[in-house]
CSV table of C-alpha atoms and ligand atoms in Angstrom, one decimal:
chain,number,residue,atom,x,y,z
A,153,MET,CA,-42.6,-29.4,-115.9
A,154,GLU,CA,-40.4,-31.8,-117.8
A,155,GLN,CA,-40.5,-31.9,-121.6
A,156,THR,CA,-39.7,-34.6,-124.1
A,157,LEU,CA,-39.6,-34.9,-127.9
A,158,ILE,CA,-41.5,-37.7,-129.6
A,159,LEU,CA,-41.5,-38.6,-133.3
A,160,LEU,CA,-44.1,-40.8,-134.8
A,161,LYS,CA,-42.0,-42.3,-137.5
A,162,PRO,CA,-43.0,-42.9,-141.2
A,163,ASP,CA,-44.3,-46.4,-140.4
A,164,ALA,CA,-46.7,-44.9,-137.9
A,165,VAL,CA,-48.1,-42.4,-140.4
A,166,GLN,CA,-48.2,-44.9,-143.3
A,167,ARG,CA,-50.0,-47.5,-141.0
A,168,GLY,CA,-52.6,-44.9,-139.9
A,169,LEU,CA,-51.5,-45.2,-136.2
A,170,VAL,CA,-51.0,-41.5,-135.5
A,171,GLY,CA,-54.4,-41.0,-133.8
A,172,ALA,CA,-54.1,-44.2,-131.8
A,173,ILE,CA,-50.6,-43.4,-130.5
A,174,LEU,CA,-51.3,-39.8,-129.7
A,175,GLY,CA,-54.6,-40.9,-128.1
A,176,ARG,CA,-52.7,-43.2,-125.8
A,177,LEU,CA,-50.3,-40.5,-124.8
A,178,GLU,CA,-53.2,-38.1,-124.1
A,179,GLN,CA,-54.9,-40.8,-122.0
A,180,ARG,CA,-51.7,-41.3,-120.1
A,181,GLY,CA,-52.0,-37.7,-119.0
A,182,LEU,CA,-49.1,-36.2,-121.0
A,183,LYS,CA,-49.8,-32.8,-122.4
A,184,ILE,CA,-49.1,-32.0,-126.0
A,185,THR,CA,-47.4,-28.5,-126.1
A,186,ALA,CA,-46.2,-28.6,-129.8
A,187,LEU,CA,-47.2,-30.7,-132.8
A,188,ARG,CA,-46.3,-30.7,-136.4
A,189,LEU,CA,-46.3,-32.9,-139.5
A,190,LEU,CA,-43.1,-32.8,-141.6
A,191,GLN,CA,-40.8,-34.9,-143.7
A,192,MET,CA,-37.2,-35.1,-142.4
A,193,ASP,CA,-34.4,-34.6,-144.8
A,194,ALA,CA,-31.0,-36.3,-144.5
A,195,ALA,CA,-29.5,-33.2,-142.9
A,196,LEU,CA,-32.1,-33.1,-140.1
A,197,ALA,CA,-31.9,-36.9,-139.7
A,198,GLY,CA,-28.2,-36.6,-139.3
A,199,ARG,CA,-28.4,-34.0,-136.6
A,200,HIS,CA,-31.2,-35.9,-134.8
A,201,TYR,CA,-29.4,-39.2,-134.9
A,202,GLU,CA,-25.8,-37.9,-134.6
A,203,ALA,CA,-25.1,-40.2,-131.6
A,204,HIS,CA,-25.6,-43.2,-133.9
A,205,VAL,CA,-23.5,-42.1,-136.9
A,206,ASP,CA,-21.0,-45.0,-136.4
A,207,LYS,CA,-23.6,-47.7,-135.8
A,208,PRO,CA,-24.1,-50.4,-138.4
A,209,PHE,CA,-27.9,-49.6,-138.6
A,210,TYR,CA,-27.3,-45.8,-139.2
A,211,LYS,CA,-27.7,-45.8,-143.0
A,212,GLY,CA,-30.9,-47.8,-142.9
A,213,LEU,CA,-32.2,-45.7,-140.1
A,214,VAL,CA,-31.7,-42.4,-142.0
A,215,SER,CA,-33.2,-43.9,-145.1
A,216,PHE,CA,-36.3,-45.1,-143.1
A,217,ILE,CA,-36.8,-41.9,-141.1
A,218,THR,CA,-36.7,-39.8,-144.2
A,219,ALA,CA,-38.9,-42.1,-146.3
A,220,GLY,CA,-42.2,-40.3,-145.6
A,221,PRO,CA,-43.9,-37.8,-143.3
A,222,ILE,CA,-43.5,-38.0,-139.6
A,223,VAL,CA,-45.3,-36.3,-136.7
A,224,ALA,CA,-43.1,-34.4,-134.2
A,225,ALA,CA,-44.5,-33.4,-130.8
A,226,VAL,CA,-43.3,-31.9,-127.5
A,227,LEU,CA,-45.0,-33.6,-124.5
A,228,GLU,CA,-45.0,-32.3,-121.0
A,229,GLY,CA,-45.5,-34.0,-117.7
A,230,PRO,CA,-43.9,-35.1,-114.5
A,231,ASN,CA,-40.8,-37.2,-115.5
A,232,ALA,CA,-42.1,-36.9,-119.1
A,233,VAL,CA,-38.9,-38.5,-120.5
A,234,ALA,CA,-39.0,-41.6,-118.4
A,235,VAL,CA,-42.8,-41.9,-118.7
A,236,MET,CA,-42.5,-41.8,-122.5
A,237,ARG,CA,-39.7,-44.3,-122.6
A,238,SER,CA,-41.6,-46.8,-120.5
A,239,THR,CA,-44.8,-46.1,-122.5
A,240,MET,CA,-43.0,-46.7,-125.8
A,241,GLY,CA,-41.4,-50.0,-124.7
A,242,ASP,CA,-38.2,-51.7,-125.7
A,243,THR,CA,-36.3,-50.4,-128.8
A,244,ASN,CA,-36.6,-53.9,-130.2
A,245,ALA,CA,-40.3,-54.0,-130.8
A,246,GLY,CA,-40.2,-57.8,-131.0
A,247,LYS,CA,-39.2,-57.8,-127.3
A,248,ALA,CA,-41.3,-54.9,-126.1
A,249,ALA,CA,-43.9,-55.8,-123.4
A,250,PRO,CA,-47.5,-55.9,-124.3
A,251,GLY,CA,-49.2,-52.8,-123.2
A,252,THR,CA,-46.5,-50.6,-124.5
A,253,ILE,CA,-46.9,-48.8,-127.9
A,254,ARG,CA,-44.1,-50.9,-129.5
A,255,GLY,CA,-45.3,-54.0,-127.8
A,256,ASP,CA,-48.9,-53.6,-129.0
A,257,PHE,CA,-48.3,-52.3,-132.5
A,258,ALA,CA,-44.9,-53.4,-133.8
A,259,VAL,CA,-42.6,-56.4,-134.1
A,260,ASP,CA,-39.3,-55.2,-135.6
A,261,ILE,CA,-36.5,-53.1,-134.2
A,262,GLY,CA,-36.1,-51.2,-137.5
A,263,ARG,CA,-39.9,-50.4,-137.7
A,264,ASN,CA,-40.6,-49.5,-134.2
A,265,LEU,CA,-43.0,-46.6,-134.8
A,266,ILE,CA,-41.9,-44.0,-132.3
A,267,HIS,CA,-38.9,-42.0,-131.0
A,268,GLY,CA,-38.7,-40.6,-127.5
A,269,SER,CA,-35.8,-38.6,-126.1
A,270,ASP,CA,-33.6,-40.6,-123.7
A,271,ALA,CA,-32.8,-37.9,-121.1
A,272,PRO,CA,-33.9,-34.4,-120.2
A,273,ASP,CA,-30.8,-32.7,-121.7
A,274,THR,CA,-31.1,-34.8,-124.9
A,275,ALA,CA,-34.8,-33.8,-125.0
A,276,GLN,CA,-33.9,-30.1,-125.0
A,277,ARG,CA,-31.4,-30.6,-127.8
A,278,GLU,CA,-33.8,-32.6,-129.9
A,279,ILE,CA,-36.8,-30.2,-129.3
A,280,ALA,CA,-34.7,-27.3,-130.7
A,281,LEU,CA,-34.2,-29.3,-133.9
A,282,PHE,CA,-37.9,-29.4,-134.6
A,283,PHE,CA,-39.5,-26.4,-132.9
A,284,GLU,CA,-38.9,-22.7,-132.4
A,285,PRO,CA,-39.6,-21.6,-128.8
A,286,SER,CA,-42.7,-19.7,-130.0
A,287,GLN,CA,-44.2,-22.9,-131.3
A,288,ILE,CA,-44.2,-24.5,-127.9
A,289,LEU,CA,-47.3,-23.5,-126.0
A,290,SER,CA,-47.8,-23.2,-122.3
A,291,TYR,CA,-51.4,-23.7,-121.3
A,292,ALA,CA,-53.6,-25.2,-118.5
A,293,ARG,CA,-56.1,-28.0,-119.1
A,294,ALA,CA,-59.2,-27.9,-117.0
A,295,ASN,CA,-58.4,-31.5,-115.7
A,296,ASP,CA,-54.7,-30.9,-114.9
A,297,PRO,CA,-55.4,-31.0,-111.2
A,298,TRP,CA,-57.0,-34.5,-111.7
A,299,ILE,CA,-53.8,-35.7,-113.5
A,300,VAL,CA,-51.0,-34.2,-111.4
A,301,GLU,CA,-51.4,-33.5,-107.7
B,431,LIG,N1,-32.3,-49.1,-134.6
B,431,LIG,C1,-32.2,-50.1,-135.6
B,431,LIG,N2,-31.5,-51.2,-135.4
B,431,LIG,C2,-30.8,-51.4,-134.2
B,431,LIG,C3,-30.9,-50.4,-133.2
B,431,LIG,C4,-31.6,-49.2,-133.5
B,431,LIG,O1,-32.8,-49.9,-136.7
B,431,LIG,O2,-30.2,-52.4,-134.0
B,431,LIG,C5,-33.1,-47.9,-134.9
B,431,LIG,C6,-34.4,-47.9,-134.3
B,431,LIG,O3,-35.3,-47.2,-135.1
B,431,LIG,C7,-34.2,-47.1,-133.0
B,431,LIG,C8,-33.3,-46.0,-133.5
B,431,LIG,O4,-32.4,-46.8,-134.4
B,431,LIG,O5,-35.4,-46.6,-132.5
B,431,LIG,C9,-32.4,-45.4,-132.4
B,431,LIG,O6,-31.8,-46.3,-131.6
B,431,LIG,P1,-31.8,-46.2,-130.0
B,431,LIG,O7,-30.9,-47.1,-129.5
B,431,LIG,O8,-31.6,-44.7,-129.7
B,431,LIG,O9,-33.3,-46.6,-129.7
B,431,LIG,P2,-34.6,-45.8,-129.1
B,431,LIG,O10,-34.0,-44.7,-128.2
B,431,LIG,O11,-35.3,-45.3,-130.3
B,431,LIG,O12,-35.3,-46.8,-128.3
B,432,LIG,MG1,-32.6,-43.3,-128.7
């Protein structure tokens, strides 16, 4: 089954939205297979966001993502990467559709609450930054057959 990495960014933790956001992802049917609370340092932020190092927003992004605790999770499901991207909504939260996480809870591109990997290979690279293989659990839920045919 496909895996993706999500981060609930410091704004999500500070605003008390961790439960609401994780709840929506559980309701969607995605399976949490790893979960941790941590504070990123500049080195980890640099590795996670290495593709953006030359962007004008990079410095502000690293300062934001390291500003407080975050929640990192591995989610699993059919097309988990694309399902998460559409569930998160547009990067620019001010343009994100209502019904998406960003569209319901955020208004600003620089405070958009959540990260989700953008492709399956990126997901594997990002998961390895936050989790040891032994921290990612494989388990069945009793209702799995009612979520995935
Ligand atoms: N970002 C920003 N300003 C921008 C573009 C991006 O602050 O103009 C931040 C924002 O937090 C975004 C992150 O950089 O989530 C990574 O950008 P990306 O294009 O990968 O968006 P995402 O994949 O998170 O939707
Ligand atoms: Mg991205």
